[in-house]
Coordinates of C-alpha atoms in Angstrom, one line a residue:
M1 CA 0.0 0.0 0.0
D2 CA 1.5 3.4 -1.0
G3 CA 1.8 6.3 1.4
K4 CA -1.3 8.2 0.2
N5 CA -3.6 5.3 0.3
E6 CA -2.3 4.3 3.8
K7 CA -2.9 7.8 5.1
R8 CA -6.4 7.8 3.5
L9 CA -7.3 4.5 5.1
F10 CA -5.9 5.6 8.4
S11 CA -8.0 8.8 8.4
V12 CA -11.2 7.1 7.3
V13 CA -11.0 4.2 9.9
F14 CA -9.9 6.6 12.7
Y15 CA -12.9 9.0 12.1
L16 CA -15.3 6.1 11.8
S17 CA -14.0 4.7 15.1
L18 CA -14.4 8.0 16.9
I19 CA -18.0 8.3 15.6
L20 CA -18.8 4.7 16.5
G21 CA -17.5 5.2 20.0
A22 CA -19.7 8.3 20.3
L23 CA -22.7 6.4 19.0
V24 CA -22.1 3.6 21.5
C25 CA -21.9 6.1 24.3
A26 CA -25.1 7.8 23.2
G27 CA -27.0 4.5 22.7
L28 CA -25.9 2.9 26.0
N29 CA -26.9 6.0 27.9
K30 CA -30.2 6.5 25.9
M31 CA -29.4 10.1 24.8
T32 CA -31.6 12.2 22.7
I33 CA -30.8 13.0 19.1
A34 CA -29.4 16.3 20.2
G35 CA -27.2 14.6 22.8
M36 CA -26.0 12.1 20.3
M37 CA -25.0 14.9 17.9
V38 CA -23.1 16.6 20.6
Q39 CA -21.1 13.4 21.2
I40 CA -20.4 13.1 17.5
C41 CA -19.3 16.7 17.3
Y42 CA -16.9 16.2 20.2
A43 CA -15.5 13.1 18.5
L44 CA -15.0 15.0 15.2
I45 CA -13.2 17.9 17.0
I46 CA -10.8 15.4 18.6
G47 CA -10.3 13.6 15.2
I48 CA -9.5 16.9 13.4
A49 CA -7.1 18.0 16.1
F50 CA -5.3 14.6 16.0
M51 CA -5.1 14.5 12.2
T52 CA -3.8 18.0 12.1
L53 CA -1.0 17.2 14.6
L54 CA -0.3 13.8 12.9
H55 CA 0.5 15.4 9.5
S56 CA 2.0 18.7 10.6
R57 CA 5.7 19.6 10.3
E58 CA 6.1 17.4 7.2
D59 CA 4.3 14.4 8.7
M60 CA 6.8 14.3 11.7
L61 CA 4.4 12.4 13.9
W62 CA 3.2 10.1 11.1
H63 CA 6.7 8.8 10.5
Q64 CA 7.2 8.1 14.2
I65 CA 4.5 5.4 14.2
P66 CA 6.4 2.1 13.9
E67 CA 3.5 -0.2 12.7
K68 CA 0.7 2.0 11.4
L69 CA -1.9 -0.8 10.9
V70 CA -1.3 -2.2 14.4
Y71 CA -1.5 1.4 15.8
L72 CA -4.8 2.0 13.9
F73 CA -6.3 -1.3 15.0
S74 CA -5.5 -0.7 18.6
F75 CA -6.7 2.9 18.5
S76 CA -10.0 1.9 16.8
A77 CA -10.6 -0.8 19.5
A78 CA -9.8 1.7 22.3
L79 CA -12.1 4.4 21.0
C80 CA -15.0 1.9 20.9
L81 CA -14.2 0.7 24.4
I82 CA -14.2 4.2 25.7
G83 CA -17.7 4.6 24.4
V84 CA -18.7 1.4 26.3
S85 CA -17.0 2.6 29.5
S86 CA -19.5 5.4 29.8
R87 CA -22.0 2.8 31.0
Y88 CA -20.0 -0.3 31.9
H89 CA -16.6 -1.0 33.4
V90 CA -14.2 -2.3 30.8
G91 CA -10.9 -2.3 32.7
L92 CA -7.9 -0.8 31.0
F93 CA -8.2 -2.5 27.7
W94 CA -8.6 0.9 26.1
L95 CA -4.9 1.7 26.7
L96 CA -3.9 -0.5 23.7
P97 CA -2.6 2.4 21.6
L98 CA 0.0 3.2 24.3
I99 CA 1.4 -0.3 23.8
A100 CA 1.9 0.4 20.1
V101 CA 4.0 3.4 20.7
G102 CA 5.3 2.6 24.2
T103 CA 9.0 2.0 23.3
V104 CA 9.2 4.5 20.4
R105 CA 12.1 6.8 21.1
Q106 CA 10.3 10.0 20.1
I107 CA 8.1 11.6 22.8
E108 CA 5.8 13.5 20.5
I109 CA 3.7 10.6 19.2
K110 CA 3.4 9.1 22.7
A111 CA 2.2 12.5 24.1
V112 CA -0.3 13.0 21.3
T113 CA -1.6 9.4 21.7
F114 CA -2.0 9.9 25.4
G115 CA -3.7 13.2 24.9
V116 CA -6.2 11.9 22.4
L117 CA -7.1 8.9 24.5
M118 CA -7.7 11.1 27.6
A119 CA -9.7 13.7 25.6
D120 CA -12.0 11.0 24.1
Y121 CA -12.4 9.5 27.6
L122 CA -13.3 12.9 28.9
C123 CA -16.0 13.4 26.3
N124 CA -17.5 9.9 26.2
S125 CA -17.2 8.8 29.8
L126 CA -16.5 11.5 32.3
L127 CA -19.0 14.0 31.0
V128 CA -21.7 11.3 30.9
N129 CA -21.2 9.6 34.3
K130 CA -19.3 12.4 36.0
D131 CA -17.1 9.9 37.9
I132 CA -14.1 12.1 38.8
E133 CA -12.5 9.4 40.9
A134 CA -12.5 7.0 37.9
M135 CA -11.0 9.8 35.8
I136 CA -8.1 10.3 38.2
Y137 CA -7.5 6.6 38.4
N138 CA -7.5 6.2 34.6
F139 CA -5.3 9.2 34.1
V140 CA -2.7 7.9 36.7
M141 CA -2.8 4.4 35.2
A142 CA -2.4 5.6 31.6
A143 CA 0.5 8.0 32.5
A144 CA 2.2 5.3 34.6
F145 CA 1.7 2.7 31.9
L146 CA 3.2 4.9 29.2
M147 CA 6.1 6.0 31.4
I148 CA 7.0 2.4 32.4
M149 CA 6.7 1.1 28.8
S150 CA 9.0 4.0 27.7
M151 CA 11.7 2.8 30.1
L152 CA 11.9 -0.7 28.7
H153 CA 15.1 -1.7 26.9
K154 CA 15.0 -5.5 26.9
R155 CA 12.3 -8.0 26.4
Q156 CA 13.1 -9.6 29.7
E157 CA 12.0 -6.4 31.5
I158 CA 8.4 -6.7 30.3
P159 CA 7.3 -9.1 33.1
Y160 CA 8.8 -6.8 35.7
A161 CA 7.0 -3.9 34.2
G162 CA 3.8 -5.9 34.4
V163 CA 4.3 -6.6 38.1
I164 CA 4.9 -2.9 38.8
I165 CA 1.8 -1.8 36.9
V166 CA -0.4 -4.5 38.6
A167 CA 1.0 -3.5 42.0
L168 CA 0.1 0.2 41.3
S169 CA -3.4 -0.8 40.3
L170 CA -3.9 -2.8 43.4
A171 CA -2.6 0.0 45.6
M172 CA -5.0 2.5 44.0
Y173 CA -7.8 0.0 44.4
V174 CA -7.1 -0.3 48.2
I175 CA -7.0 3.5 48.5
H176 CA -10.2 3.8 46.6
C177 CA -11.9 1.4 49.0
G178 CA -10.5 3.3 52.0
F179 CA -8.6 0.3 53.3
N180 CA -12.0 -1.3 54.0
G181 CA -11.9 -5.1 53.7
R182 CA -15.6 -5.5 53.1
E183 CA -15.7 -2.9 50.4
M184 CA -12.7 -4.5 48.7
F185 CA -14.4 -7.9 48.7
A186 CA -17.6 -6.4 47.4
E187 CA -15.7 -4.9 44.4
R188 CA -13.5 -7.9 43.8
Y189 CA -14.8 -8.4 40.3
Y190 CA -13.8 -4.8 39.5
I191 CA -10.2 -5.3 40.4
L192 CA -10.1 -8.8 38.7
L193 CA -11.2 -7.1 35.5
E194 CA -8.5 -4.4 36.0
I195 CA -5.8 -7.0 36.5
S196 CA -7.0 -9.2 33.6
S197 CA -6.9 -6.2 31.3
L198 CA -3.3 -5.3 32.5
I199 CA -2.2 -8.9 31.9
F200 CA -3.7 -8.8 28.4
L201 CA -2.0 -5.5 27.6
M202 CA 1.4 -6.8 28.7
L203 CA 1.0 -10.0 26.7
F204 CA -0.1 -8.0 23.7
G205 CA 3.0 -5.8 24.2
M206 CA 5.3 -8.8 24.4
I207 CA 3.9 -10.3 21.2
L208 CA 4.1 -7.0 19.5
Y209 CA 7.7 -6.2 20.5
L210 CA 8.8 -9.8 19.7
T211 CA 7.3 -9.4 16.3
M212 CA 8.6 -5.9 15.6
G213 CA 12.0 -6.4 17.3
N214 CA 11.8 -3.1 19.1
L215 CA 13.4 -4.5 22.2
K216 CA 16.7 -6.4 22.5
E217 CA 16.9 -10.0 23.4
E218 CA 19.4 -9.9 26.2
D219 CA 20.6 -13.5 25.8
S220 CA 21.3 -13.2 22.1
A221 CA 22.6 -9.6 22.0
Y222 CA 26.0 -9.2 20.5
D223 CA 28.6 -8.5 23.0
P224 CA 31.8 -7.1 21.4
D225 CA 33.9 -7.9 24.4
E226 CA 33.1 -11.6 24.1
D227 CA 34.1 -11.9 20.4
P228 CA 37.6 -13.5 20.3
V229 CA 38.3 -12.5 16.7
R230 CA 36.8 -9.1 16.9
T231 CA 39.0 -6.2 15.7
E232 CA 38.3 -2.5 16.2
M233 CA 35.0 -1.4 14.8
P234 CA 35.2 1.6 12.4
G235 CA 33.6 4.0 14.9
E236 CA 36.2 3.2 17.5
A237 CA 39.1 5.0 15.8
A238 CA 38.5 8.0 18.0
D239 CA 40.0 11.4 18.3
G240 CA 41.3 13.0 21.5
N241 CA 37.8 13.8 22.7
G242 CA 36.6 10.2 22.5
Q243 CA 34.6 10.9 19.3
P244 CA 35.2 8.9 16.1
G245 CA 37.9 10.5 14.1
E246 CA 37.9 11.0 10.3
D247 CA 39.8 7.8 9.8
G248 CA 37.3 5.9 11.9
L249 CA 34.3 7.2 10.0
M250 CA 35.9 6.6 6.6
L251 CA 36.4 3.0 7.4
Y252 CA 32.6 2.6 7.2
L253 CA 32.9 3.6 3.5
Q254 CA 35.4 0.9 2.5
E255 CA 34.0 -1.3 -0.3
D256 CA 34.5 -4.4 1.9
F257 CA 32.4 -3.0 4.8
P258 CA 29.5 -5.5 5.1
L259 CA 26.7 -2.9 4.9
I260 CA 28.3 -1.4 1.7
M261 CA 28.3 -4.9 0.2
Q262 CA 24.6 -5.3 1.0
L263 CA 23.8 -2.0 -0.6
Q264 CA 25.6 -3.0 -3.7
E265 CA 23.2 -5.8 -4.2
R266 CA 20.5 -3.2 -4.7
Q267 CA 21.9 -1.2 -7.6
D268 CA 19.2 1.6 -7.6
L269 CA 19.5 2.1 -3.9
Y270 CA 23.3 1.9 -3.9
R271 CA 23.5 4.4 -6.8
H272 CA 21.3 6.9 -5.0
C273 CA 23.1 6.5 -1.6
Y274 CA 26.5 6.7 -3.3
E275 CA 25.6 10.0 -5.1
I276 CA 24.3 11.5 -1.8
S277 CA 27.5 10.4 0.0
R278 CA 29.8 11.8 -2.7
L279 CA 28.0 15.2 -2.9
S280 CA 27.6 15.5 0.9
G281 CA 31.3 14.8 1.4
L282 CA 32.4 17.4 -1.2
A283 CA 30.0 20.0 0.1
A284 CA 31.1 19.6 3.7
E285 CA 34.8 19.7 2.7
K286 CA 34.2 22.9 0.7
L287 CA 32.6 24.7 3.7
G288 CA 35.1 23.3 6.2
Y289 CA 32.8 20.8 8.0
D290 CA 33.3 17.1 8.8
A291 CA 33.4 15.6 5.3
A292 CA 33.8 12.0 6.6
L293 CA 30.7 12.4 8.8
A294 CA 28.6 13.9 6.0
S295 CA 29.8 11.3 3.5
A296 CA 29.2 8.3 5.8
A297 CA 25.7 9.6 6.7
G298 CA 24.9 10.2 3.0
M299 CA 25.9 6.6 2.2
F300 CA 23.7 5.1 4.9
H301 CA 20.8 7.6 5.0
E302 CA 18.4 5.2 3.4
A303 CA 20.1 1.9 4.1
G304 CA 17.2 0.9 6.3
R305 CA 15.2 0.1 3.1
L306 CA 17.3 -3.1 3.0
I307 CA 15.4 -4.5 6.0
N308 CA 12.3 -2.4 6.3
P309 CA 11.1 -1.0 2.9
D310 CA 7.9 0.5 4.4
N311 CA 9.7 2.4 7.2
Y312 CA 13.3 2.9 6.3
M313 CA 13.9 5.2 9.3
E314 CA 13.1 2.3 11.6
G315 CA 15.4 0.1 9.5
N316 CA 18.1 2.7 9.9
R317 CA 17.8 2.4 13.7
E318 CA 18.2 -1.3 13.5
L319 CA 21.2 -1.1 11.3
A320 CA 22.8 1.5 13.5
K321 CA 22.6 -0.9 16.4
Q322 CA 23.8 -3.9 14.4
Y323 CA 26.8 -2.1 13.0
Q324 CA 27.5 0.0 16.1
F325 CA 27.4 3.4 14.5
P326 CA 28.8 6.2 16.6
E327 CA 26.2 8.5 18.1
Q328 CA 27.1 11.5 15.9
L329 CA 26.6 9.4 12.7
I330 CA 23.2 8.1 14.1
Q331 CA 22.1 11.7 14.7
V332 CA 23.0 13.0 11.2
I333 CA 21.3 10.0 9.6
R334 CA 18.2 10.5 11.7
Q335 CA 18.1 14.3 11.1
H336 CA 18.4 14.1 7.3
N337 CA 14.7 13.2 7.3
T338 CA 12.9 16.2 8.8
G339 CA 9.8 14.1 9.4
S340 CA 11.8 12.6 12.3
E341 CA 13.9 15.5 13.5
I342 CA 15.2 18.7 11.8
P343 CA 19.0 19.0 11.3
K344 CA 20.9 20.0 14.4
S345 CA 24.3 20.2 12.7
P346 CA 25.7 21.5 9.4
E347 CA 26.5 18.0 8.3
A348 CA 22.9 16.9 8.8
A349 CA 21.7 19.9 6.9
I350 CA 24.0 19.1 4.0
V351 CA 22.9 15.5 3.8
M352 CA 19.2 16.6 4.0
L353 CA 19.6 19.1 1.2
C354 CA 21.6 16.7 -1.0
D355 CA 18.9 14.1 -0.6
C356 CA 16.2 16.7 -1.5
I357 CA 18.1 17.9 -4.6
I358 CA 19.0 14.4 -5.9
S359 CA 15.6 12.8 -5.1
T360 CA 13.7 15.7 -6.7
S361 CA 15.8 15.6 -9.8
E362 CA 15.3 11.8 -10.1
Y363 CA 11.6 12.2 -9.6
L364 CA 11.4 14.8 -12.4
R365 CA 13.5 12.7 -14.7
K366 CA 11.3 9.7 -14.3
N367 CA 8.3 11.8 -15.1
G368 CA 9.9 13.4 -18.1
K369 CA 9.9 16.9 -16.6
R370 CA 13.6 17.3 -15.7
N371 CA 14.4 19.3 -18.8
V372 CA 11.8 22.0 -18.1
I373 CA 13.6 23.3 -15.0
T374 CA 17.2 24.5 -14.8
D375 CA 19.6 23.3 -12.1
D376 CA 19.7 26.8 -10.7
K377 CA 15.9 27.1 -10.4
L378 CA 15.6 23.6 -8.9
I379 CA 18.2 24.1 -6.2
T380 CA 17.1 27.6 -5.4
S381 CA 13.5 26.5 -4.9
I382 CA 14.5 23.6 -2.6
F383 CA 16.6 26.0 -0.5
A384 CA 13.7 28.4 -0.3
N385 CA 11.3 25.6 0.6
R386 CA 13.5 24.2 3.4
M387 CA 14.1 27.7 4.9
E388 CA 10.4 28.6 4.7
K389 CA 9.5 25.4 6.6
G390 CA 12.2 26.0 9.3
S391 CA 14.2 22.9 8.4
L392 CA 17.5 24.8 8.6
A393 CA 16.7 26.9 11.7
E394 CA 18.8 24.8 14.1
A395 CA 21.5 23.6 11.7
G396 CA 24.1 26.1 13.0
M397 CA 24.8 27.7 9.6
T398 CA 24.9 31.4 8.8
S399 CA 23.1 33.0 5.9
D400 CA 26.4 33.4 4.1
E401 CA 27.3 29.8 4.6
L402 CA 23.9 28.7 3.2
E403 CA 24.4 31.0 0.2
Q404 CA 27.8 29.5 -0.3
L405 CA 26.4 26.0 0.0
K406 CA 23.7 26.8 -2.5
G407 CA 26.3 28.1 -5.0
F408 CA 28.3 24.9 -4.6
F409 CA 25.2 22.7 -5.3
I410 CA 24.3 24.8 -8.4
A411 CA 27.9 24.4 -9.7
H412 CA 28.5 20.7 -8.8
A413 CA 25.3 18.8 -7.9
F414 CA 24.7 17.4 -11.3
E415 CA 28.1 17.4 -12.9
M416 CA 28.4 13.6 -12.5
A417 CA 24.7 12.8 -12.5

């Protein structure tokens, strides 16, 4: 499924789920037609706000979702369950979307997911049954759940996280009952449903993370200190500050480097990455920046397509772990795609601009329109677009340097294309 169809499907299913949840809430509580329309309007406002955030800043949040269909399924189920919760207790099953983004590194998609869930709960449950105590409990549990899931690094930690969350739920249940044994016994089915839902969420999370490979398997993780034939990794040729030096980064670009050899098996991908690497290195050298860093980042900026064609940024993260990329190389690779993070260094800005220029030129050539726009106009328009969107605001480059970089690209970007 291409990107546009995927976004369209996501939007349609999400809006339908919001409306269905509102209708369930209205039906279970025997609302009037006016009351039902109010619930639907609340749902649509939440949906519009969510979609606006999801696709703002060049789809930054959209690209942070690791498995979009899983995320959509879990969100749809949660929205319907929230509608049911306005009348009946449903446990914490509606926290499913937090599982789907729990271990994502970026905080933005987690915060937006949490906010949308709580906003929908507020409109479809709290405003109907006016149970403030339940709202506080659900807010605390959702926040704790998201925070604990965000702290996971290994699969073996999931059971411990489950124990902590269940213990927190039990503690809040005891407080809710005022430490009264009779009341606790009377509401025993309530807490059993809570614990059952938490166990289900943890099992769902374990299955999801095992499938997606988001968390490391501690027993099978590669330990460089235990490899008897291991030699120095490229990134370990460090300078005096403990950062990989130029020689160390250039070793990543040797033809016999395993990832380079994998890229060469995909000629179109390798040709694109090689051109970005070449041009980025030359541009960085011309302006006095780290040419080795820019060149290495350019070579591997889309290498993630080798293992994850649908989400190459996620693939990049896996390859960075596998080949032990130094942190500064990881940052430049991540920041070349402004959907994940805008460039925070000149090298990242150079790679980002190189990719925009070469990719746009390739797209126009495939569509037979490359000859209708000059190199000067193409590059100037890309620079103007990136500056207008704020993509270069934190790159640490002056206006003069950007003009110098633009002039370099106009003169050299297509001399070998």
